């Protein structure tokens, strides 16, 4: 099993081949050399070892082929993972939805059979999207519930005057255990902090950027557009004391429109955009006709294959021009 390869994909998907940690596109390649299948075939190296058998061997040919599968390393197709888990986000232990058994829940086995990616890539992505296992099933927390948990933790940090770099797990569980399940408290600390052990006690160092980003999302998701300066003021007031908000914390989450008067900011999440390169660019150019490299980078960074740069993608899918001394990119094809 260690070295086994698995072909993954549902009926309507292009098949991919996965090793334990990599994913490959499969394409049929023709060859002008006929490939012959010979049972018990020995290679020249194997024959040389056995000097005695210098006779002509009569071999039976069992079959032949004029093509073979060519494998090309590709990006794992992970967008579907989030989509499946978002069918039924976890809203907390009191949620009515969780009492009914009508919806789909996914175990690790289910995800391995549905997602076109290797096991390691899937497990890594589950960490990236902060999924957690509840009753043997992988779940994503519903955003409002996640914010409720985060709020409990930040309020406790505030009231206890703890340093953000040293939040004690045991006290969090004791203080908040009556409000929410302890595994949820621990999950939110793992999602928004780095776990470490000091003198036998477990502590968390909270990720300032991630907390600021989540609070920005909460503020932005209820408005179509937000006046930028007003947003920045409200945002800074909303984050825990001692944290500093910066626009670069919002890469791939929100976009600033510098051309509108007054300047505005709106939610644009990279995970909501198409996974296919051309479709991704089409959707970005329909949102905004001309992009600076700085603005577009967070929205195409994840499309870069191995050793590929954002510049290479832009050269292929966009054309550049100068606008007021700044290089901007627009679509190579008309956007319908």
Coordinates of C-alpha atoms in Angstrom, one line a residue:
X1 CA 0.0 0.0 0.0
X2 CA 2.9 2.3 0.7
X3 CA 3.8 2.6 -2.9
X4 CA 0.4 1.9 -4.4
X5 CA -1.2 4.3 -6.9
X6 CA -4.9 5.0 -7.0
X7 CA -7.0 6.4 -9.9
X8 CA -9.6 8.9 -8.5
X9 CA -12.5 10.6 -10.0
X10 CA -16.3 10.4 -10.4
X11 CA -18.0 9.6 -13.7
X12 CA -18.1 13.2 -14.9
X13 CA -14.5 14.0 -13.9
X14 CA -11.2 13.6 -15.8
X15 CA -9.4 10.8 -14.0
X16 CA -6.2 11.5 -12.0
X17 CA -3.7 9.2 -10.6
X18 CA -2.6 9.7 -6.9
X19 CA 0.4 8.4 -5.0
X20 CA 0.5 8.9 -1.2
X21 CA 1.4 12.6 -1.6
X22 CA 1.1 13.7 -5.2
X23 CA -1.5 14.0 -7.9
X24 CA -1.0 13.4 -11.7
X25 CA -3.2 14.2 -14.7
X26 CA -3.6 11.1 -17.0
X27 CA -3.4 11.4 -20.8
X28 CA -3.2 8.7 -23.4
X29 CA -0.1 9.1 -25.5
X30 CA 0.4 7.3 -28.8
X31 CA 3.8 5.7 -29.6
X32 CA 5.2 4.7 -32.9
X33 CA 7.0 1.8 -31.3
X34 CA 4.7 -1.1 -30.6
X35 CA 4.7 -2.2 -27.0
X36 CA 4.6 -6.0 -26.6
X37 CA 3.4 -7.8 -23.5
X38 CA 5.5 -11.0 -22.8
X39 CA 4.7 -13.2 -19.8
X40 CA 7.8 -14.0 -17.7
X41 CA 9.9 -11.6 -19.9
X42 CA 13.5 -11.2 -18.9
X43 CA 15.5 -8.0 -19.4
X44 CA 19.1 -8.2 -20.9
X45 CA 20.5 -7.4 -17.4
X46 CA 18.7 -10.4 -15.9
X47 CA 20.0 -12.7 -18.7
X48 CA 23.6 -11.7 -18.3
X49 CA 23.7 -12.9 -14.8
X50 CA 22.8 -16.4 -16.0
X51 CA 25.6 -17.2 -18.4
X52 CA 24.6 -20.8 -18.9
X53 CA 21.3 -19.9 -20.7
X54 CA 22.7 -18.5 -24.0
X55 CA 19.9 -20.2 -26.0
X56 CA 17.3 -18.6 -28.1
X57 CA 14.1 -18.2 -26.1
X58 CA 10.8 -18.7 -27.8
X59 CA 8.4 -16.2 -26.2
X60 CA 4.6 -16.1 -26.4
X61 CA 3.3 -12.6 -27.0
X62 CA 0.2 -12.1 -24.9
X63 CA -0.8 -8.7 -26.3
X64 CA 0.4 -5.4 -27.7
X65 CA -0.3 -1.7 -27.4
X66 CA 0.3 1.4 -29.5
X67 CA -0.3 3.9 -26.6
X68 CA 0.3 4.4 -23.0
X69 CA -0.8 6.6 -20.1
X70 CA 1.4 9.7 -19.7
X71 CA 1.4 11.2 -16.2
X72 CA 1.8 14.9 -15.5
X73 CA 2.1 16.3 -12.0
X74 CA -0.9 18.5 -11.4
X75 CA -2.5 20.6 -8.7
X76 CA -4.7 18.5 -6.5
X77 CA -8.4 19.3 -7.1
X78 CA -9.2 20.4 -3.6
X79 CA -12.0 22.9 -4.2
X80 CA -14.6 20.2 -4.0
X81 CA -13.4 19.3 -0.5
X82 CA -14.6 22.6 1.0
X83 CA -17.8 22.4 -1.2
X84 CA -18.8 19.0 0.2
X85 CA -18.1 20.1 3.8
X86 CA -20.0 23.3 3.3
X87 CA -23.2 21.4 2.4
X88 CA -23.7 21.0 6.1
X89 CA -21.5 23.2 8.3
X90 CA -21.5 22.5 12.0
X91 CA -23.6 25.0 13.9
X92 CA -22.8 23.8 17.4
X93 CA -24.2 21.1 19.7
X94 CA -27.6 22.7 20.1
X95 CA -28.3 23.0 16.4
X96 CA -31.6 21.5 15.2
X97 CA -30.0 20.5 11.9
X98 CA -27.6 18.1 13.5
X99 CA -30.5 16.1 15.1
X100 CA -31.9 15.1 11.7
X101 CA -30.0 12.6 9.7
X102 CA -31.0 13.7 6.3
X103 CA -27.7 15.5 5.2
X104 CA -24.5 14.1 4.0
X105 CA -21.5 13.7 6.3
X106 CA -18.1 12.6 5.3
X107 CA -15.5 10.3 6.8
X108 CA -11.8 10.3 5.8
X109 CA -12.7 7.2 3.6
X110 CA -15.5 9.1 1.9
X111 CA -13.3 12.1 1.1
X112 CA -10.5 9.8 -0.3
X113 CA -13.0 8.3 -2.7
X114 CA -14.6 11.7 -3.8
X115 CA -11.7 14.1 -3.9
X116 CA -9.1 14.0 -6.7
X117 CA -6.0 14.4 -4.6
X118 CA -3.5 12.2 -2.7
X119 CA -4.1 11.4 0.9
X120 CA -1.4 13.7 2.2
X121 CA -2.8 16.6 0.1
X122 CA -6.3 16.0 1.4
X123 CA -5.2 15.8 5.0
X124 CA -3.2 19.0 4.6
X125 CA -6.1 20.8 3.1
X126 CA -8.4 19.7 5.9
X127 CA -6.0 21.5 8.2
X128 CA -5.9 24.6 6.0
X129 CA -9.7 25.0 6.0
X130 CA -9.8 24.3 9.7
X131 CA -12.0 21.3 9.4
X132 CA -12.5 19.2 12.6
X133 CA -13.6 15.7 13.2
X134 CA -16.9 15.4 15.1
X135 CA -18.3 12.0 15.8
X136 CA -15.9 10.5 13.1
X137 CA -17.0 12.9 10.4
X138 CA -15.1 15.8 9.0
X139 CA -17.0 19.1 9.5
X140 CA -16.4 22.8 8.9
X141 CA -17.7 25.2 11.5
X142 CA -20.5 27.5 10.4
X143 CA -18.9 31.0 10.3
X144 CA -21.2 32.6 12.9
X145 CA -20.6 29.7 15.3
X146 CA -16.9 29.9 14.7
X147 CA -17.0 33.7 15.5
X148 CA -19.0 33.0 18.6
X149 CA -16.3 30.6 19.8
X150 CA -13.5 33.0 18.9
X151 CA -15.3 35.8 20.7
X152 CA -15.6 33.6 23.9
X153 CA -11.8 33.1 23.8
X154 CA -10.8 36.7 23.1
X155 CA -13.1 38.0 25.8
X156 CA -11.6 35.6 28.3
X157 CA -8.1 36.7 27.2
X158 CA -9.2 40.3 27.8
X159 CA -10.7 39.7 31.2
X160 CA -7.8 37.7 32.4
X161 CA -5.3 40.2 30.9
X162 CA -3.3 37.3 29.4
X163 CA -0.6 37.9 26.9
X164 CA -1.7 36.9 23.4
X165 CA 1.4 34.8 23.1
X166 CA 0.6 32.7 26.2
X167 CA -3.0 31.6 26.5
X168 CA -3.4 28.6 28.8
X169 CA -5.5 25.7 27.5
X170 CA -6.5 24.3 30.9
X171 CA -7.9 27.6 32.2
X172 CA -9.8 28.2 28.8
X173 CA -11.4 24.8 29.1
X174 CA -12.3 25.3 32.8
X175 CA -13.8 28.8 32.2
X176 CA -15.5 28.2 28.9
X177 CA -16.5 24.5 29.2
X178 CA -19.9 25.4 30.6
X179 CA -20.7 27.5 27.5
X180 CA -19.4 25.2 24.7
X181 CA -18.1 21.7 24.3
X182 CA -14.4 21.6 25.4
X183 CA -13.3 20.0 22.1
X184 CA -14.8 23.0 20.2
X185 CA -12.8 25.4 22.5
X186 CA -9.6 23.5 21.8
X187 CA -10.4 23.4 18.1
X188 CA -10.8 27.2 17.9
X189 CA -7.5 27.7 19.8
X190 CA -5.8 25.3 17.3
X191 CA -7.4 27.2 14.4
X192 CA -6.4 30.6 15.6
X193 CA -3.2 29.9 17.5
X194 CA 0.0 27.8 17.7
X195 CA 0.1 25.2 20.4
X196 CA 3.2 24.8 22.5
X197 CA 4.2 23.3 25.9
X198 CA 5.9 25.2 28.6
X199 CA 6.8 23.7 31.9
X200 CA 4.3 20.8 31.3
X201 CA 1.4 23.1 30.6
X202 CA -0.2 23.6 27.2
X203 CA -0.3 27.1 25.9
X204 CA -1.4 28.9 22.6
X205 CA 0.2 31.8 20.9
X206 CA -2.6 33.5 19.1
X207 CA -2.3 34.4 15.4
X208 CA -3.0 38.1 15.2
X209 CA -3.3 38.2 11.4
X210 CA -5.8 35.4 11.3
X211 CA -8.0 36.8 14.1
X212 CA -8.0 40.3 12.4
X213 CA -8.9 38.7 9.1
X214 CA -11.8 36.7 10.6
X215 CA -13.3 39.8 12.2
X216 CA -12.9 41.7 8.9
X217 CA -14.9 39.0 7.2
X218 CA -17.6 39.2 9.8
X219 CA -17.9 43.0 9.2
X220 CA -17.8 42.8 5.4
X221 CA -20.1 39.9 4.8
X222 CA -23.2 42.0 5.6
X223 CA -22.4 44.8 3.2
X224 CA -22.1 44.9 -0.5
X225 CA -19.5 47.6 -0.4
X226 CA -18.0 49.4 2.6
X227 CA -16.5 52.9 2.7
X228 CA -12.8 52.0 3.2
X229 CA -11.9 54.6 5.8
X230 CA -15.0 53.9 7.9
X231 CA -14.4 50.2 7.6
X232 CA -10.8 50.5 8.8
X233 CA -11.9 52.5 11.8
X234 CA -14.7 50.0 12.8
X235 CA -12.4 47.1 12.1
X236 CA -9.6 48.3 14.4
X237 CA -12.2 49.0 17.2
X238 CA -13.6 45.4 16.8
X239 CA -10.4 43.4 17.2
X240 CA -9.0 42.4 20.6
X241 CA -7.0 44.9 22.5
X242 CA -3.3 44.9 21.5
X243 CA -3.9 43.7 17.9
X244 CA -3.2 45.9 14.9
X245 CA -5.3 45.7 11.8
X246 CA -3.5 46.0 8.4
X247 CA -5.0 45.7 4.9
X248 CA -2.5 43.1 3.9
X249 CA -4.1 40.7 6.4
X250 CA -7.0 40.6 3.9
X251 CA -5.2 39.1 0.9
X252 CA -7.5 36.8 -1.0
X253 CA -10.5 37.8 1.2
X254 CA -11.3 41.4 0.3
X255 CA -10.6 43.8 -2.5
X256 CA -10.1 47.6 -2.2
X257 CA -11.5 49.8 -5.0
X258 CA -9.1 52.7 -5.2
X259 CA -10.9 54.2 -8.2
X260 CA -14.2 54.8 -6.5
X261 CA -14.8 58.1 -4.6
X262 CA -14.7 57.6 -1.6
X263 CA -12.6 54.4 -1.8
X264 CA -14.4 51.2 -1.0
X265 CA -13.7 47.7 0.1
X266 CA -15.7 44.6 -0.5
X267 CA -15.6 40.8 0.2
X268 CA -14.0 38.7 -2.6
X269 CA -12.9 35.3 -1.4
X270 CA -10.4 33.3 -3.4
X271 CA -12.1 30.1 -2.4
X272 CA -15.3 31.2 -4.1
X273 CA -13.6 31.5 -7.5
X274 CA -13.4 28.7 -10.2
X275 CA -10.6 26.2 -9.9
X276 CA -9.9 26.1 -13.7
X277 CA -7.2 28.6 -14.8
X278 CA -9.1 30.1 -17.8
X279 CA -12.4 30.3 -15.8
X280 CA -10.6 31.9 -12.9
X281 CA -9.3 34.7 -15.1
X282 CA -12.6 35.1 -16.8
X283 CA -14.4 35.6 -13.5
X284 CA -11.7 38.0 -12.2
X285 CA -11.9 40.1 -15.4
X286 CA -15.6 40.2 -15.2
X287 CA -15.3 41.6 -11.6
X288 CA -12.7 44.2 -12.7
X289 CA -11.5 45.0 -16.2
X290 CA -7.9 46.0 -15.3
X291 CA -5.8 44.7 -12.5
X292 CA -2.5 45.6 -11.0
X293 CA -0.2 42.6 -10.4
X294 CA -0.3 43.4 -6.6
X295 CA -4.2 43.2 -6.6
X296 CA -4.5 40.1 -8.7
X297 CA -1.7 38.0 -7.2
X298 CA -3.7 36.7 -4.1
X299 CA -6.4 35.6 -6.5
X300 CA -4.2 33.5 -8.8
X301 CA -1.4 32.5 -6.5
X302 CA -3.0 29.1 -5.8
X303 CA -3.1 28.3 -9.5
X304 CA 0.7 28.2 -9.8
X305 CA 1.8 24.7 -10.6
X306 CA 5.2 23.5 -9.4
X307 CA 8.0 26.0 -10.1
X308 CA 5.5 28.3 -11.8
X309 CA 5.2 32.0 -11.0
X310 CA 2.4 34.5 -11.1
X311 CA 4.2 36.3 -13.9
X312 CA 4.0 33.2 -16.1
X313 CA 0.3 32.9 -15.6
X314 CA -0.3 36.5 -16.3
X315 CA 1.7 36.3 -19.6
X316 CA -0.5 33.4 -20.7
X317 CA -4.0 34.6 -19.6
X318 CA -3.7 38.4 -19.6
X319 CA -2.3 41.2 -21.6
X320 CA -0.5 44.1 -20.0
X321 CA -0.6 47.8 -20.7
X322 CA 0.5 51.0 -18.9
X323 CA -2.1 53.1 -17.1
X324 CA -0.9 56.3 -15.5
X325 CA 2.6 54.9 -15.2
X326 CA 1.3 51.7 -13.6
X327 CA 1.4 48.3 -15.3
X328 CA -2.1 46.8 -15.5
X329 CA -3.5 43.5 -16.8
X330 CA -6.7 42.9 -18.8
X331 CA -8.3 39.9 -20.5
X332 CA -6.8 38.4 -23.7
X333 CA -10.3 37.6 -24.8
X334 CA -13.6 39.5 -24.8
X335 CA -15.5 38.8 -21.5
X336 CA -19.1 38.1 -22.2

